[in-house]
mmCIF file of C-alpha atoms in Angstrom:
data_model
loop_
_atom_site.group_PDB
_atom_site.id
_atom_site.type_symbol
_atom_site.label_atom_id
_atom_site.label_comp_id
_atom_site.label_asym_id
_atom_site.label_seq_id
_atom_site.Cartn_x
_atom_site.Cartn_y
_atom_site.Cartn_z
ATOM 1 C CA UNK M 78 2.802 24.895 9.010
ATOM 2 C CA UNK M 79 5.895 24.080 10.014
ATOM 3 C CA UNK M 80 7.849 20.692 10.408
ATOM 4 C CA UNK M 81 8.341 20.772 14.127
ATOM 5 C CA UNK M 82 9.525 17.330 14.154
ATOM 6 C CA UNK M 83 12.195 15.688 12.029
ATOM 7 C CA UNK M 84 11.139 11.870 11.300
ATOM 8 C CA UNK M 85 7.208 14.026 10.069
ATOM 9 C CA UNK M 86 6.238 15.778 7.147
ATOM 10 C CA UNK M 87 3.102 16.536 5.524
ATOM 11 C CA UNK M 88 2.080 16.444 2.115
ATOM 12 C CA UNK M 89 3.393 18.561 -0.501
ATOM 13 C CA UNK M 90 0.910 21.687 -0.804
ATOM 14 C CA UNK M 91 1.697 22.125 2.882
ATOM 15 C CA UNK M 92 5.450 21.884 2.847
ATOM 16 C CA UNK M 93 6.243 25.387 2.267
ATOM 17 C CA UNK M 94 10.419 24.486 3.892
ATOM 18 C CA UNK M 95 10.625 22.131 1.206
ATOM 19 C CA UNK M 96 8.718 24.235 -1.478
ATOM 20 C CA UNK M 97 10.725 27.514 -0.990
ATOM 21 C CA UNK M 98 12.024 27.316 -4.165
ATOM 22 C CA UNK M 99 10.089 29.526 -7.440
ATOM 23 C CA UNK M 100 9.996 26.160 -9.577
ATOM 24 C CA UNK M 101 9.110 22.769 -9.060
ATOM 25 C CA UNK M 102 11.459 20.574 -8.126
ATOM 26 C CA UNK M 103 12.620 17.576 -10.252
ATOM 27 C CA UNK M 104 11.654 13.935 -10.257
ATOM 28 C CA UNK M 105 14.084 11.847 -8.657
ATOM 29 C CA UNK M 106 15.522 15.873 -6.659
ATOM 30 C CA UNK M 107 16.611 14.841 -2.855
ATOM 31 C CA UNK M 108 16.599 17.559 0.536
ATOM 32 C CA UNK M 109 17.787 17.176 3.633
ATOM 33 C CA UNK M 110 15.515 18.970 6.576
ATOM 34 C CA UNK M 111 15.994 18.769 10.256
ATOM 35 C CA UNK M 112 17.957 15.773 9.774
ATOM 36 C CA UNK M 113 15.950 13.735 7.857
ATOM 37 C CA UNK M 114 16.280 13.092 3.725
ATOM 38 C CA UNK M 115 13.770 13.712 0.962
ATOM 39 C CA UNK M 116 13.603 12.546 -2.288
ATOM 40 C CA UNK M 117 10.431 14.174 -5.010
ATOM 41 C CA UNK M 118 8.690 12.271 -7.309
ATOM 42 C CA UNK M 119 5.496 13.658 -9.110
ATOM 43 C CA UNK M 120 4.791 16.441 -6.539
ATOM 44 C CA UNK M 121 5.716 14.692 -2.870
ATOM 45 C CA UNK M 122 8.302 14.912 -0.973
ATOM 46 C CA UNK M 123 8.882 11.252 0.577
ATOM 47 C CA UNK M 124 10.584 9.628 3.141
ATOM 48 C CA UNK M 125 14.069 9.048 1.250
ATOM 49 C CA UNK M 126 16.516 5.821 2.896
ATOM 50 C CA UNK M 127 19.436 5.160 1.191
ATOM 51 C CA UNK M 128 19.373 1.290 -0.606
ATOM 52 C CA UNK M 129 21.271 -1.645 -0.270
ATOM 53 C CA UNK M 130 23.789 -2.395 -1.511
ATOM 54 C CA UNK M 131 23.962 -4.089 -4.412
ATOM 55 C CA UNK M 132 24.611 -7.642 -4.445
ATOM 56 C CA UNK M 133 22.794 -11.114 -3.652
ATOM 57 C CA UNK M 134 23.070 -10.779 -0.101
ATOM 58 C CA UNK M 135 21.264 -7.822 -0.745
ATOM 59 C CA UNK M 136 18.435 -8.383 -2.707
ATOM 60 C CA UNK M 137 17.643 -11.892 -1.335
ATOM 61 C CA UNK M 138 16.993 -10.248 2.166
ATOM 62 C CA UNK M 139 15.266 -7.569 -0.418
ATOM 63 C CA UNK M 140 12.961 -10.484 -1.489
ATOM 64 C CA UNK M 141 12.584 -12.198 1.495
ATOM 65 C CA UNK M 142 11.334 -8.829 3.434
ATOM 66 C CA UNK M 143 8.991 -8.164 0.167
ATOM 67 C CA UNK M 144 7.293 -11.647 -0.187
ATOM 68 C CA UNK M 145 7.257 -11.598 4.019
ATOM 69 C CA UNK M 146 5.098 -7.992 3.166
ATOM 70 C CA UNK M 147 3.237 -9.580 0.702
ATOM 71 C CA UNK M 148 1.536 -12.421 2.407
ATOM 72 C CA UNK M 149 1.194 -9.885 4.901
ATOM 73 C CA UNK M 150 -0.701 -7.432 3.083
ATOM 74 C CA UNK M 151 -2.960 -10.554 0.745
ATOM 75 C CA UNK M 152 -5.691 -12.995 1.755
ATOM 76 C CA UNK M 153 -4.766 -15.736 4.075
ATOM 77 C CA UNK M 154 -4.579 -19.540 3.200
ATOM 78 C CA UNK M 155 -2.475 -18.100 0.280
ATOM 79 C CA UNK M 156 1.352 -18.914 1.692
ATOM 80 C CA UNK M 157 1.965 -21.808 0.269
ATOM 81 C CA UNK M 158 5.290 -23.783 1.102
ATOM 82 C CA UNK M 159 7.141 -24.104 -2.616
ATOM 83 C CA UNK M 160 7.489 -27.869 -1.906
ATOM 84 C CA UNK M 161 3.672 -28.255 -2.639
ATOM 85 C CA UNK M 162 4.204 -26.428 -6.075
ATOM 86 C CA UNK M 163 3.348 -29.712 -8.628
ATOM 87 C CA UNK M 164 0.498 -29.992 -5.950
ATOM 88 C CA UNK M 165 -0.789 -26.504 -5.894
ATOM 89 C CA UNK M 166 -0.562 -26.891 -9.612
ATOM 90 C CA UNK M 167 -2.700 -29.732 -10.137
ATOM 91 C CA UNK M 168 -5.360 -28.417 -7.460
ATOM 92 C CA UNK M 169 -5.628 -25.277 -10.374
ATOM 93 C CA UNK M 170 -5.582 -27.472 -12.905
ATOM 94 C CA UNK M 171 -8.306 -29.425 -12.434
ATOM 95 C CA UNK M 172 -10.892 -27.459 -11.254
ATOM 96 C CA UNK M 173 -13.722 -26.096 -12.671
ATOM 97 C CA UNK M 174 -15.574 -24.477 -10.572
ATOM 98 C CA UNK M 175 -14.583 -20.392 -11.593
ATOM 99 C CA UNK M 176 -14.756 -18.536 -7.831
ATOM 100 C CA UNK M 177 -12.988 -22.199 -6.189
ATOM 101 C CA UNK M 178 -10.532 -21.706 -9.485
ATOM 102 C CA UNK M 179 -9.129 -17.989 -7.862
ATOM 103 C CA UNK M 180 -8.360 -19.350 -5.329
ATOM 104 C CA UNK M 181 -6.912 -21.665 -6.286
ATOM 105 C CA UNK M 182 -4.593 -19.822 -8.522
ATOM 106 C CA UNK M 183 -3.664 -17.712 -5.770
ATOM 107 C CA UNK M 184 -2.357 -20.388 -3.677
ATOM 108 C CA UNK M 185 0.040 -21.704 -6.956
ATOM 109 C CA UNK M 186 0.980 -17.907 -6.693
ATOM 110 C CA UNK M 187 1.874 -17.932 -3.603
ATOM 111 C CA UNK M 188 3.252 -21.618 -3.741
ATOM 112 C CA UNK M 189 5.316 -20.347 -6.721
ATOM 113 C CA UNK M 190 7.257 -17.563 -4.856
ATOM 114 C CA UNK M 191 8.124 -19.599 -2.562
ATOM 115 C CA UNK M 192 9.642 -21.311 -4.851
ATOM 116 C CA UNK M 193 11.625 -18.896 -6.717
ATOM 117 C CA UNK M 194 13.117 -17.800 -3.076
ATOM 118 C CA UNK M 195 14.100 -21.541 -2.173
ATOM 119 C CA UNK M 196 15.907 -21.176 -5.261
ATOM 120 C CA UNK M 197 17.290 -17.627 -4.363
ATOM 121 C CA UNK M 198 18.303 -18.843 -0.941
ATOM 122 C CA UNK M 199 20.507 -21.973 -2.442
ATOM 123 C CA UNK M 200 22.042 -19.452 -5.141
ATOM 124 C CA UNK M 201 23.686 -17.247 -2.236
ATOM 125 C CA UNK M 202 24.657 -20.276 0.087
ATOM 126 C CA UNK M 203 26.779 -21.401 -2.590
ATOM 127 C CA UNK M 204 28.166 -17.584 -3.535
ATOM 128 C CA UNK M 205 28.827 -17.626 -0.004
ATOM 129 C CA UNK M 206 31.576 -21.036 -0.600
ATOM 130 C CA UNK M 207 32.038 -19.317 -3.081
ATOM 131 C CA UNK M 208 31.067 -20.487 -6.195
ATOM 132 C CA UNK M 209 29.778 -17.590 -8.992
ATOM 133 C CA UNK M 210 26.049 -18.597 -10.322
ATOM 134 C CA UNK M 211 26.301 -15.703 -14.084
ATOM 135 C CA UNK M 212 22.364 -14.667 -14.593
ATOM 136 C CA UNK M 213 22.718 -16.897 -17.204
ATOM 137 C CA UNK M 214 22.758 -19.827 -15.074
ATOM 138 C CA UNK M 215 19.619 -22.287 -15.439
ATOM 139 C CA UNK M 216 18.990 -21.842 -11.572
ATOM 140 C CA UNK M 217 18.368 -18.303 -12.153
ATOM 141 C CA UNK M 218 16.188 -18.878 -15.298
ATOM 142 C CA UNK M 219 14.455 -21.229 -13.175
ATOM 143 C CA UNK M 220 14.259 -18.550 -10.065
ATOM 144 C CA UNK M 221 13.063 -16.000 -12.548
ATOM 145 C CA UNK M 222 9.971 -17.830 -14.601
ATOM 146 C CA UNK M 223 8.749 -18.789 -11.161
ATOM 147 C CA UNK M 224 8.575 -15.311 -10.465
ATOM 148 C CA UNK M 225 6.880 -14.066 -13.290
ATOM 149 C CA UNK M 226 4.381 -16.582 -13.356
ATOM 150 C CA UNK M 227 2.950 -16.044 -9.634
ATOM 151 C CA UNK M 228 3.277 -11.996 -10.948
ATOM 152 C CA UNK M 229 0.972 -13.082 -13.836
ATOM 153 C CA UNK M 230 -1.372 -15.316 -11.453
ATOM 154 C CA UNK M 231 -1.130 -11.821 -9.084
ATOM 155 C CA UNK M 232 -4.757 -11.232 -10.784
ATOM 156 C CA UNK M 233 -5.982 -13.323 -9.376
ATOM 157 C CA UNK M 234 -4.450 -12.694 -5.651
ATOM 158 C CA UNK M 235 -6.843 -10.296 -3.116
ATOM 159 C CA UNK M 236 -5.982 -7.930 -0.704
ATOM 160 C CA UNK M 237 -6.911 -9.148 3.082
ATOM 161 C CA UNK M 238 -9.999 -6.942 3.042
ATOM 162 C CA UNK M 239 -11.517 -9.014 -0.244
ATOM 163 C CA UNK M 240 -11.935 -5.784 -1.603
ATOM 164 C CA UNK M 241 -8.900 -5.191 -4.185
ATOM 165 C CA UNK M 242 -6.144 -7.460 -5.676
ATOM 166 C CA UNK M 243 -2.572 -5.316 -4.815
ATOM 167 C CA UNK M 244 -1.042 -6.274 -7.815
ATOM 168 C CA UNK M 245 1.804 -3.584 -7.409
ATOM 169 C CA UNK M 246 2.731 -4.530 -4.155
ATOM 170 C CA UNK M 247 2.436 -8.719 -5.446
ATOM 171 C CA UNK M 248 4.637 -7.197 -8.397
ATOM 172 C CA UNK M 249 7.485 -6.762 -5.449
ATOM 173 C CA UNK M 250 9.457 -9.292 -5.497
ATOM 174 C CA UNK M 251 9.580 -9.941 -8.953
ATOM 175 C CA UNK M 252 10.871 -6.224 -9.479
ATOM 176 C CA UNK M 253 13.617 -6.911 -6.813
ATOM 177 C CA UNK M 254 15.024 -9.210 -8.704
ATOM 178 C CA UNK M 255 15.003 -8.438 -12.003
ATOM 179 C CA UNK M 256 16.274 -4.107 -11.312
ATOM 180 C CA UNK M 257 18.915 -3.192 -9.873
ATOM 181 C CA UNK M 258 18.756 -2.907 -6.438
ATOM 182 C CA UNK M 259 18.723 1.652 -6.378
ATOM 183 C CA UNK M 260 16.317 1.064 -9.361
ATOM 184 C CA UNK M 261 13.995 -1.006 -6.967
ATOM 185 C CA UNK M 262 14.072 2.082 -4.476
ATOM 186 C CA UNK M 263 13.419 4.151 -6.690
ATOM 187 C CA UNK M 264 10.658 2.819 -7.824
ATOM 188 C CA UNK M 265 8.625 2.037 -4.291
ATOM 189 C CA UNK M 266 9.311 6.013 -3.817
ATOM 190 C CA UNK M 267 7.410 6.467 -6.503
ATOM 191 C CA UNK M 268 4.758 4.326 -5.510
ATOM 192 C CA UNK M 269 4.751 5.800 -2.045
ATOM 193 C CA UNK M 270 3.919 8.819 -3.782
ATOM 194 C CA UNK M 271 1.275 7.572 -6.077
ATOM 195 C CA UNK M 272 -0.737 6.677 -2.937
ATOM 196 C CA UNK M 273 -0.659 9.711 -0.936
ATOM 197 C CA UNK M 274 -2.277 10.774 -4.001
ATOM 198 C CA UNK M 275 -4.467 8.938 -3.765
ATOM 199 C CA UNK M 276 -4.806 9.448 -0.034
ATOM 200 C CA UNK M 277 -5.570 13.163 -1.022
ATOM 201 C CA UNK M 278 -7.905 12.694 -3.030
ATOM 202 C CA UNK M 279 -9.595 10.054 -1.297
ATOM 203 C CA UNK M 280 -9.661 12.880 1.585
ATOM 204 C CA UNK M 281 -10.340 15.792 -0.150
ATOM 205 C CA UNK M 282 -13.419 13.915 -1.094
ATOM 206 C CA UNK M 283 -14.721 12.763 1.647
ATOM 207 C CA UNK M 284 -14.279 16.666 2.385
ATOM 208 C CA UNK M 285 -16.232 17.690 -0.086
ATOM 209 C CA UNK M 286 -18.742 15.060 0.518
ATOM 210 C CA UNK M 287 -19.384 15.528 4.910
ATOM 211 C CA UNK M 288 -18.205 18.984 5.554
ATOM 212 C CA UNK M 289 -20.528 21.550 4.216
ATOM 213 C CA UNK M 290 -23.214 19.500 6.229
ATOM 214 C CA UNK M 291 -24.368 20.314 10.128
ATOM 215 C CA UNK M 292 -24.233 16.649 11.362
ATOM 216 C CA UNK M 293 -20.397 16.251 10.518
ATOM 217 C CA UNK M 294 -19.654 20.521 11.210
ATOM 218 C CA UNK M 295 -16.533 19.349 12.986
ATOM 219 C CA UNK M 296 -15.019 16.449 10.738
ATOM 220 C CA UNK M 297 -12.983 19.060 8.556
ATOM 221 C CA UNK M 298 -10.214 18.774 11.100
ATOM 222 C CA UNK M 299 -10.382 15.100 11.895
ATOM 223 C CA UNK M 300 -9.884 13.949 7.805
ATOM 224 C CA UNK M 301 -6.895 16.488 7.962
ATOM 225 C CA UNK M 302 -4.858 14.903 10.502
ATOM 226 C CA UNK M 303 -5.611 11.176 9.091
ATOM 227 C CA UNK M 304 -4.723 12.015 5.765
ATOM 228 C CA UNK M 305 -1.638 13.480 8.032
ATOM 229 C CA UNK M 306 -1.196 10.712 9.544
ATOM 230 C CA UNK M 307 -1.726 8.473 6.378
ATOM 231 C CA UNK M 308 1.123 9.954 4.644
ATOM 232 C CA UNK M 309 3.099 9.447 7.546
ATOM 233 C CA UNK M 310 3.199 5.804 8.366
ATOM 234 C CA UNK M 311 3.124 5.447 4.159
ATOM 235 C CA UNK M 312 6.006 7.191 3.432
ATOM 236 C CA UNK M 313 8.533 5.458 7.029
ATOM 237 C CA UNK M 314 10.121 2.432 7.193
ATOM 238 C CA UNK M 315 9.283 -0.172 10.502
ATOM 239 C CA UNK M 316 12.874 0.401 11.325
ATOM 240 C CA UNK M 317 13.212 3.932 11.485
ATOM 241 C CA UNK M 318 12.904 4.863 15.061
ATOM 242 C CA UNK M 319 9.725 7.504 14.228
ATOM 243 C CA UNK M 320 7.752 5.018 13.450
ATOM 244 C CA UNK M 321 7.402 4.989 17.600
ATOM 245 C CA UNK M 322 5.521 8.541 17.359
ATOM 246 C CA UNK M 323 4.177 7.874 13.374
ATOM 247 C CA UNK M 324 2.420 3.933 14.106
ATOM 248 C CA UNK M 325 0.120 5.657 17.000
ATOM 249 C CA UNK M 326 -0.430 8.928 15.889
ATOM 250 C CA UNK M 327 -1.961 6.870 12.444
ATOM 251 C CA UNK M 328 -3.899 4.962 14.698
ATOM 252 C CA UNK M 329 -5.384 6.923 16.515
ATOM 253 C CA UNK M 330 -5.938 9.529 13.790
ATOM 254 C CA UNK M 331 -8.068 6.665 12.538
ATOM 255 C CA UNK M 332 -9.693 5.867 15.992
ATOM 256 C CA UNK M 333 -10.917 10.048 15.962
ATOM 257 C CA UNK M 334 -12.183 9.600 12.763
ATOM 258 C CA UNK M 335 -13.997 6.051 12.704
ATOM 259 C CA UNK M 336 -16.051 7.424 16.453
ATOM 260 C CA UNK M 337 -17.599 10.266 14.347
ATOM 261 C CA UNK M 338 -21.364 10.248 14.320
ATOM 262 C CA UNK M 339 -23.268 12.545 12.445
ATOM 263 C CA UNK M 340 -25.527 15.081 14.821
ATOM 264 C CA UNK M 341 -29.326 14.617 14.417
ATOM 265 C CA UNK M 342 -31.266 17.710 13.265
ATOM 266 C CA UNK M 343 -34.530 17.911 15.439
ATOM 267 C CA UNK M 344 -36.021 18.547 12.108
ATOM 268 C CA UNK M 345 -34.184 15.134 10.184
ATOM 269 C CA UNK M 346 -37.085 12.658 9.199
ATOM 270 C CA UNK M 347 -37.390 9.066 9.265
ATOM 271 C CA UNK M 348 -35.400 8.610 6.125
ATOM 272 C CA UNK M 349 -32.604 11.096 6.564
ATOM 273 C CA UNK M 350 -31.801 9.151 10.027
ATOM 274 C CA UNK M 351 -31.349 6.691 7.385
ATOM 275 C CA UNK M 352 -29.378 8.514 4.843
ATOM 276 C CA UNK M 353 -27.147 9.795 8.077
ATOM 277 C CA UNK M 354 -26.628 6.077 9.070
ATOM 278 C CA UNK M 355 -25.667 5.669 5.971
ATOM 279 C CA UNK M 356 -23.090 7.937 5.617
ATOM 280 C CA UNK M 357 -21.627 7.269 8.538
ATOM 281 C CA UNK M 358 -20.954 3.190 6.686
ATOM 282 C CA UNK M 359 -19.330 5.539 3.807
ATOM 283 C CA UNK M 360 -16.578 7.600 5.974
ATOM 284 C CA UNK M 361 -15.978 4.403 7.813
ATOM 285 C CA UNK M 362 -15.534 3.501 4.610
ATOM 286 C CA UNK M 363 -13.397 5.570 3.574
ATOM 287 C CA UNK M 364 -11.270 5.951 6.991
ATOM 288 C CA UNK M 365 -10.563 1.776 6.156
ATOM 289 C CA UNK M 366 -9.953 2.641 2.509
ATOM 290 C CA UNK M 367 -7.115 5.097 3.452
ATOM 291 C CA UNK M 368 -5.712 2.607 5.953
ATOM 292 C CA UNK M 369 -5.501 0.343 3.875
ATOM 293 C CA UNK M 370 -3.515 2.221 1.051
ATOM 294 C CA UNK M 371 -1.031 3.661 3.268
ATOM 295 C CA UNK M 372 -0.003 0.258 5.015
ATOM 296 C CA UNK M 373 0.532 -1.277 1.845
ATOM 297 C CA UNK M 374 1.756 1.604 0.613
ATOM 298 C CA UNK M 375 0.212 1.042 -3.221
ATOM 299 C CA UNK M 376 -2.085 3.304 -4.714
ATOM 300 C CA UNK M 377 -6.073 1.411 -5.294
ATOM 301 C CA UNK M 378 -7.588 2.242 -8.253
ATOM 302 C CA UNK M 379 -10.082 -0.083 -8.780
ATOM 303 C CA UNK M 380 -11.377 0.303 -4.750
ATOM 304 C CA UNK M 381 -11.279 4.098 -4.945
ATOM 305 C CA UNK M 382 -13.205 3.650 -7.492
ATOM 306 C CA UNK M 383 -15.819 1.561 -6.006
ATOM 307 C CA UNK M 384 -15.636 4.013 -3.367
ATOM 308 C CA UNK M 385 -15.871 7.464 -5.158
ATOM 309 C CA UNK M 386 -19.430 4.843 -6.590
ATOM 310 C CA UNK M 387 -20.718 4.967 -3.595
ATOM 311 C CA UNK M 388 -20.072 8.519 -2.163
ATOM 312 C CA UNK M 389 -21.771 10.120 -5.342
ATOM 313 C CA UNK M 390 -24.587 7.893 -5.084
ATOM 314 C CA UNK M 391 -24.364 9.153 -1.334
ATOM 315 C CA UNK M 392 -24.502 12.889 -2.219
ATOM 316 C CA UNK M 393 -27.755 11.765 -4.010
ATOM 317 C CA UNK M 394 -29.729 11.168 -1.156
ATOM 318 C CA UNK M 395 -28.323 13.320 1.196
ATOM 319 C CA UNK M 396 -28.980 16.508 -0.822
ATOM 320 C CA UNK M 397 -32.952 15.696 0.635
ATOM 321 C CA UNK M 398 -32.130 16.001 3.854
#
């Protein structure tokens, strides 16, 4: 496969332009292909974007973006304003119903994140007025403590799908607060590479399950196309102009895969028809899981394990059809 457009890249295994050398590249190695920069981690070339400059103002910009992104991908109703932190904590402490307490914990985590960003905003505003705030300052320590507690409560926060808490994504604002900005960017490139590997693992399982079946005889190129589009979406920043090509490609590939219907064979029994209906639903569930991983840009191991168990159960049922 050739890289026809500089903004788009397939997976590491089909990137001969990047992987022409006999020896595997080191983690962190960078290359430029057709004007686009890439960085290598754990078998994947990921689109490289230069870090922001190291300053409190840049860190605030990064934390604000990451906090908004975390709330965008998590369950609704937990973006609690920072000024309501005490109320959120009181309800969490007094709640006795386990299911409701989990939600109260997520709401408290949201309030903690917002309180931390409120404090950090004030610190940046003071710096802009010439007041220097050291890392040992009481405000900076309080900010870090709020981020840390929010991270600990993040175990109770779920993805908007309800399938899995996204601990990695929820912890990013805290990492952006504690790490040097260049180190934070490197951690993100690694997470994108891991997300790509997760996507490829799911697609390989789907191909194993469906590609040899006559009911899904034309599905292989659709799976390959969606995997490629998902990897591209995963690595591309929304501010990059190429998103106007990559995002439509990703959505269209997902819709094409979702429109697949099994071709029922003439000798198909009623029971096998039920199995094929479940097969189609399982395919949609896999497409959705890939979608969530690509958009959140983090791997989802628990959801993947649960999905693979579903695939295994379907495989056993399909053997009799």
